Short mmCIF file of C-alpha atoms in Angstrom, two decimals:
data_model
loop_
_atom_site.label_atom_id
_atom_site.label_comp_id
_atom_site.label_asym_id
_atom_site.label_seq_id
_atom_site.Cartn_x
_atom_site.Cartn_y
_atom_site.Cartn_z
CA MET A 1 -5.43 1.37 19.16
CA PHE A 2 -7.72 3.22 17.43
CA THR A 3 -11.62 3.67 17.34
CA ARG A 4 -13.99 4.41 14.14
CA LYS A 5 -15.41 7.57 15.99
CA ARG A 6 -11.95 8.77 16.88
CA LEU A 7 -10.78 8.02 13.37
CA ARG A 8 -13.92 9.97 11.74
CA ARG A 9 -13.67 12.96 13.73
CA THR A 10 -10.07 13.43 13.23
CA LEU A 11 -9.74 12.55 9.31
CA PHE A 12 -12.58 14.72 8.23
CA ALA A 13 -11.40 17.88 10.42
CA LEU A 14 -8.55 18.00 8.20
CA PRO A 15 -9.50 18.62 4.61
CA LEU A 16 -7.17 18.50 2.20
CA LEU A 17 -7.61 21.57 -0.45
CA LEU A 18 -5.90 19.87 -3.32
CA ALA A 19 -7.73 18.70 -6.57
CA PRO A 20 -7.33 15.15 -7.56
CA MET A 21 -4.72 14.65 -10.79
CA LEU A 22 -5.99 11.92 -12.70
CA GLY A 23 -2.77 9.98 -13.20
CA PHE A 24 0.46 11.12 -13.96
CA SER A 25 2.37 11.52 -17.19
CA GLN A 26 6.11 12.42 -18.18
CA SER A 27 6.35 14.87 -21.36
CA ALA A 28 7.87 13.32 -24.40
CA SER A 29 10.19 15.94 -23.92
CA ALA A 30 11.05 16.27 -20.35
CA ALA A 31 14.07 14.24 -19.22
CA CYS A 32 13.65 11.81 -16.27
CA THR A 33 16.71 10.11 -14.10
CA LEU A 34 17.35 7.11 -12.58
CA SER A 35 20.19 8.49 -10.49
CA GLY A 36 19.86 7.75 -6.71
CA ASN A 37 22.54 7.66 -4.09
CA GLY A 38 20.51 5.11 -1.98
CA THR A 39 19.41 7.73 1.01
CA THR A 40 15.94 8.74 2.08
CA VAL A 41 14.69 12.45 1.48
CA THR A 42 11.65 14.42 2.54
CA LYS A 43 9.84 15.84 -0.54
CA THR A 44 6.85 18.49 -0.40
CA VAL A 45 3.69 18.45 -2.72
CA ALA A 46 1.74 21.61 -2.78
CA GLY A 47 3.98 23.22 -0.34
CA PHE A 48 2.33 21.58 2.77
CA ARG A 49 2.14 17.82 2.30
CA SER A 50 4.98 15.73 2.47
CA TYR A 51 6.39 12.34 1.87
CA ASN A 52 9.95 10.58 2.33
CA LEU A 53 11.49 9.11 -0.85
CA HIS A 54 13.97 6.23 -1.14
CA VAL A 55 15.76 6.07 -4.73
CA PRO A 56 18.47 3.36 -4.22
CA ALA A 57 21.77 3.55 -6.26
CA ASN A 58 22.50 1.84 -9.17
CA LEU A 59 18.78 1.68 -10.88
CA SER A 60 18.77 0.25 -14.23
CA GLY A 61 16.20 1.39 -16.59
CA PRO A 62 14.92 2.56 -18.54
CA LYS A 63 11.65 2.88 -16.12
CA VAL A 64 11.55 1.08 -12.72
CA PRO A 65 8.55 0.58 -10.45
CA LEU A 66 7.38 2.76 -7.60
CA LEU A 67 5.94 1.46 -4.18
CA LEU A 68 4.07 3.80 -2.13
CA SER A 69 3.96 2.41 1.47
CA MET A 70 1.64 4.35 4.30
CA HIS A 71 2.36 4.51 7.72
CA GLY A 72 -0.24 3.36 10.80
CA VAL A 73 -2.15 5.85 13.11
CA GLY A 74 0.39 7.92 15.07
CA VAL A 75 3.19 6.68 13.02
CA PHE A 76 5.88 8.78 11.29
CA PRO A 77 6.92 8.08 7.65
CA TRP A 78 10.52 7.14 8.92
CA ILE A 79 9.41 4.54 11.33
CA GLN A 80 6.97 2.80 8.64
CA GLU A 81 10.35 2.93 6.74
CA ILE A 82 12.42 1.16 9.33
CA THR A 83 9.71 -1.11 10.37
CA SER A 84 8.56 -2.32 6.97
CA GLY A 85 12.12 -2.58 5.61
CA TRP A 86 10.99 -1.58 1.86
CA SER A 87 14.32 0.92 1.84
CA PRO A 88 17.00 -1.82 1.81
CA TYR A 89 14.63 -4.40 -0.20
CA ALA A 90 14.20 -1.98 -2.90
CA ASP A 91 18.31 -1.29 -2.78
CA THR A 92 18.41 -4.81 -4.17
CA HIS A 93 15.30 -5.29 -6.21
CA ASN A 94 15.39 -2.26 -8.44
CA PHE A 95 12.41 -0.12 -7.49
CA ILE A 96 11.83 3.57 -5.96
CA VAL A 97 9.87 3.64 -2.53
CA ALA A 98 8.02 6.58 -1.33
CA TYR A 99 6.56 6.71 2.19
CA PRO A 100 3.61 9.48 2.54
CA ALA A 101 2.74 11.48 5.47
CA GLY A 102 -0.81 11.33 6.86
CA GLN A 103 -2.12 14.81 8.21
CA PHE A 104 -1.26 14.33 11.97
CA ASN A 105 -0.22 10.59 11.30
CA VAL A 106 -3.80 9.62 10.26
CA TRP A 107 -5.37 9.09 6.85
CA ASP A 108 -8.79 9.77 5.27
CA LEU A 109 -10.44 6.59 4.83
CA GLY A 110 -13.96 8.38 3.59
CA ALA A 111 -15.38 7.88 -0.03
CA GLY A 112 -13.99 10.73 -2.06
CA SER A 113 -10.71 10.63 0.22
CA THR A 114 -8.80 13.89 0.32
CA ASP A 115 -5.96 11.63 0.85
CA VAL A 116 -6.11 9.70 -2.32
CA ALA A 117 -5.89 13.21 -4.37
CA PHE A 118 -2.54 13.19 -2.21
CA LEU A 119 -1.33 9.98 -2.97
CA ARG A 120 -2.06 10.73 -6.65
CA ASN A 121 0.43 13.67 -6.41
CA VAL A 122 2.97 11.91 -4.55
CA VAL A 123 3.26 9.75 -8.00
CA ASN A 124 3.19 12.62 -10.01
CA SER A 125 5.79 14.25 -7.85
CA VAL A 126 8.07 11.39 -7.95
CA ALA A 127 7.53 10.91 -12.03
CA ALA A 128 8.17 14.27 -12.48
CA GLN A 129 12.09 13.47 -11.82
CA TYR A 130 12.21 9.97 -11.83
CA CYS A 131 11.75 7.42 -14.51
CA VAL A 132 8.61 5.44 -12.96
CA ASP A 133 6.85 2.96 -15.48
CA PRO A 134 3.64 3.94 -15.22
CA LYS A 135 2.16 0.52 -15.61
CA GLN A 136 4.05 -0.47 -12.19
CA VAL A 137 2.98 2.00 -9.44
CA TYR A 138 2.20 -0.05 -6.53
CA LEU A 139 0.09 0.66 -2.82
CA ASP A 140 1.05 -0.92 0.33
CA GLY A 141 0.48 0.04 3.92
CA GLY A 142 0.69 -1.03 7.76
CA SER A 143 -2.04 -1.24 10.11
CA LEU A 144 -4.38 2.12 9.25
CA GLY A 145 -1.71 2.53 6.18
CA GLY A 146 -3.22 -1.09 5.11
CA PHE A 147 -6.57 0.47 5.06
CA MET A 148 -5.54 3.39 3.23
CA ALA A 149 -3.89 1.41 0.88
CA GLN A 150 -6.90 -0.21 -0.19
CA ARG A 151 -8.98 2.86 -0.15
CA ALA A 152 -6.60 3.91 -2.81
CA ALA A 153 -6.85 1.01 -4.47
CA CYS A 154 -10.75 1.66 -4.54
CA GLU A 155 -10.59 5.16 -6.10
CA ALA A 156 -7.21 5.54 -7.96
CA GLU A 157 -7.29 2.39 -10.03
CA ASP A 158 -6.40 4.20 -12.92
CA VAL A 159 -3.03 4.74 -11.21
CA PHE A 160 -2.31 2.07 -8.75
CA ALA A 161 -1.79 -1.18 -10.27
CA SER A 162 -2.41 -3.63 -7.11
CA ALA A 163 -2.19 -3.10 -3.29
CA THR A 164 -0.72 -5.16 -0.52
CA SER A 165 -1.56 -4.61 3.20
CA TRP A 166 -0.26 -5.77 6.58
CA ALA A 167 -2.51 -6.06 9.63
CA GLY A 168 -5.06 -3.86 7.89
CA GLY A 169 -8.75 -4.07 7.44
CA PRO A 170 -11.64 -3.46 5.20
CA PRO A 171 -11.51 -0.07 2.97
CA THR A 172 -15.18 0.33 3.34
CA LEU A 173 -15.36 1.81 6.72
CA PHE A 174 -16.61 5.03 5.50
CA GLY A 175 -17.64 4.85 2.03
CA ALA A 176 -18.41 2.19 -0.93
CA CYS A 177 -15.59 0.67 -2.78
CA ASN A 178 -16.91 1.18 -6.57
CA LEU A 179 -14.20 0.00 -8.87
CA SER A 180 -13.95 0.36 -12.67
CA ARG A 181 -11.77 -2.51 -13.26
CA PRO A 182 -10.84 -5.54 -10.97
CA VAL A 183 -7.70 -4.89 -8.49
CA ALA A 184 -5.26 -7.24 -7.49
CA VAL A 185 -5.16 -7.28 -3.59
CA ALA A 186 -3.04 -9.25 -1.20
CA LEU A 187 -3.58 -9.24 2.71
CA PHE A 188 -1.13 -10.37 4.98
CA HIS A 189 -1.99 -10.70 8.88
CA GLY A 190 -0.61 -11.81 12.36
CA GLU A 191 -2.82 -14.57 13.89
CA ALA A 192 -1.96 -13.18 17.26
CA ASP A 193 -3.10 -9.71 16.19
CA THR A 194 -5.19 -8.25 18.92
CA THR A 195 -5.42 -4.65 17.48
CA VAL A 196 -6.65 -5.46 14.13
CA SER A 197 -8.62 -8.94 14.32
CA PRO A 198 -7.29 -11.30 11.78
CA THR A 199 -11.05 -12.72 11.68
CA ALA A 200 -13.48 -10.11 12.60
CA MET A 201 -11.49 -7.45 10.36
CA GLY A 202 -8.82 -9.41 7.90
CA MET A 203 -11.01 -12.24 6.74
CA VAL A 204 -14.00 -9.88 6.10
CA THR A 205 -11.61 -7.74 4.13
CA ARG A 206 -10.45 -10.86 2.04
CA ASP A 207 -14.00 -12.09 1.47
CA GLU A 208 -14.99 -8.55 0.46
CA TRP A 209 -12.27 -8.30 -2.38
CA VAL A 210 -12.72 -11.95 -3.52
CA ALA A 211 -16.71 -10.64 -3.92
CA ARG A 212 -15.65 -7.40 -5.57
CA ASN A 213 -13.36 -8.84 -8.12
CA GLY A 214 -15.54 -11.99 -8.92
CA CYS A 215 -12.91 -14.54 -7.86
CA ASN A 216 -13.86 -18.00 -7.22
CA THR A 217 -14.51 -18.64 -3.72
CA THR A 218 -12.71 -21.83 -3.27
CA PRO A 219 -8.82 -20.78 -2.81
CA VAL A 220 -6.07 -22.59 -3.92
CA VAL A 221 -4.38 -23.70 -0.88
CA GLU A 222 -0.40 -23.52 -0.75
CA GLY A 223 1.71 -24.82 1.74
CA PRO A 224 4.19 -22.34 3.10
CA SER A 225 6.34 -23.77 6.05
CA GLU A 226 3.98 -21.91 8.44
CA GLY A 227 0.85 -20.54 8.72
CA THR A 228 -1.55 -20.15 6.22
CA LEU A 229 -1.83 -19.24 2.23
CA LEU A 230 -4.53 -18.92 0.37
CA ARG A 231 -4.90 -17.37 -3.48
CA TYR A 232 -7.97 -16.84 -4.83
CA VAL A 233 -8.02 -16.98 -8.91
CA GLY A 234 -10.38 -16.82 -11.49
CA CYS A 235 -11.02 -13.07 -10.69
CA GLY A 236 -12.06 -10.63 -13.41
CA ALA A 237 -9.18 -9.30 -15.72
CA GLY A 238 -6.90 -12.01 -14.39
CA VAL A 239 -6.03 -10.42 -11.08
CA GLU A 240 -5.84 -12.30 -7.63
CA VAL A 241 -6.56 -11.94 -3.97
CA LEU A 242 -4.12 -13.40 -1.22
CA TRP A 243 -4.30 -13.89 1.89
CA ARG A 244 -1.28 -14.93 4.16
CA THR A 245 -1.26 -15.32 8.00
CA TYR A 246 1.67 -16.11 10.30
CA PRO A 247 1.11 -18.00 13.64
CA GLY A 248 1.89 -16.15 16.82
CA GLN A 249 2.55 -12.88 14.98
CA THR A 250 0.93 -9.75 16.54
CA HIS A 251 0.31 -6.44 15.04
CA ASP A 252 3.97 -5.40 14.74
CA TYR A 253 5.34 -5.97 11.69
CA PRO A 254 7.44 -9.55 11.43
CA THR A 255 11.37 -9.67 11.75
CA GLY A 256 14.05 -12.16 10.41
CA ALA A 257 12.73 -15.00 7.98
CA ARG A 258 9.14 -13.77 8.24
CA LEU A 259 10.09 -10.08 7.05
CA THR A 260 11.89 -12.09 4.14
CA ASP A 261 8.55 -14.15 3.46
CA LEU A 262 6.51 -10.99 3.68
CA HIS A 263 8.72 -8.85 0.98
CA ASP A 264 9.33 -11.47 -1.10
CA ARG A 265 5.57 -12.83 -1.19
CA MET A 266 4.23 -8.93 -1.51
CA TRP A 267 6.88 -7.97 -4.10
CA ALA A 268 6.31 -11.14 -6.42
CA PHE A 269 2.46 -10.26 -6.24
CA HIS A 270 2.88 -6.80 -7.38
CA GLN A 271 5.14 -7.61 -10.12
CA ALA A 272 2.56 -10.25 -11.63
CA HIS A 273 0.04 -7.76 -11.84
CA GLN A 274 0.58 -4.56 -14.12
CA LEU A 275 -1.75 -1.90 -14.80
CA PRO A 276 -3.70 -2.70 -18.03
#
């Protein structure tokens, strides 16, 4: 469990001496590849920041989507890979997934976040070698990583097409979210989460995104087999805000059929929202 005081003290004591990189590009003369072997390897950016990269075997192109999935506080990227289950899902759904590592396993959630600069560089690092579709670069995160995914959506909407969050909260704990365009965001939460409250944190986050994106405040109510699924439409630029809960689910990632539901809904949401 974390506190705002502890997060603020830790996050801002670790400045990242790395200038933001605005977007990414692949030189017309530079060859990229979709060749992968289905394993996960550790890569470095600027010599001292790292991320784990999973490139499935048998990718088909010419270009594929890229998903960045951020870990929670005190969690390592390899744990995020296991608990989120994104790598095996990527193997069967034709995309690359990267798991960035926060400094000392936390994230800078402040306005002008140093970690947003790092995430931009992760995207550039992957795209320098692999054939990444620049219109399909997405954010995801669990717990504190969900906060971070949304923080990056607030500050790097020129790079990331949309964001999903498991058990996260508002990106505005330490700074405002000033968008240059509406950003599609899908929020997923366990109804029995006592670490990040689905009401005091999750629903507040949802309502902030609905207002931020100029959506209709009356949602379209869909009928999943369990829990709640609300879709807020009529937003600016055709984006959406999605709110999905699971009864009895704690802060931990779901497993089994619920994890399948989580993956399918998150990935369908991402694929429906590409960068303008």
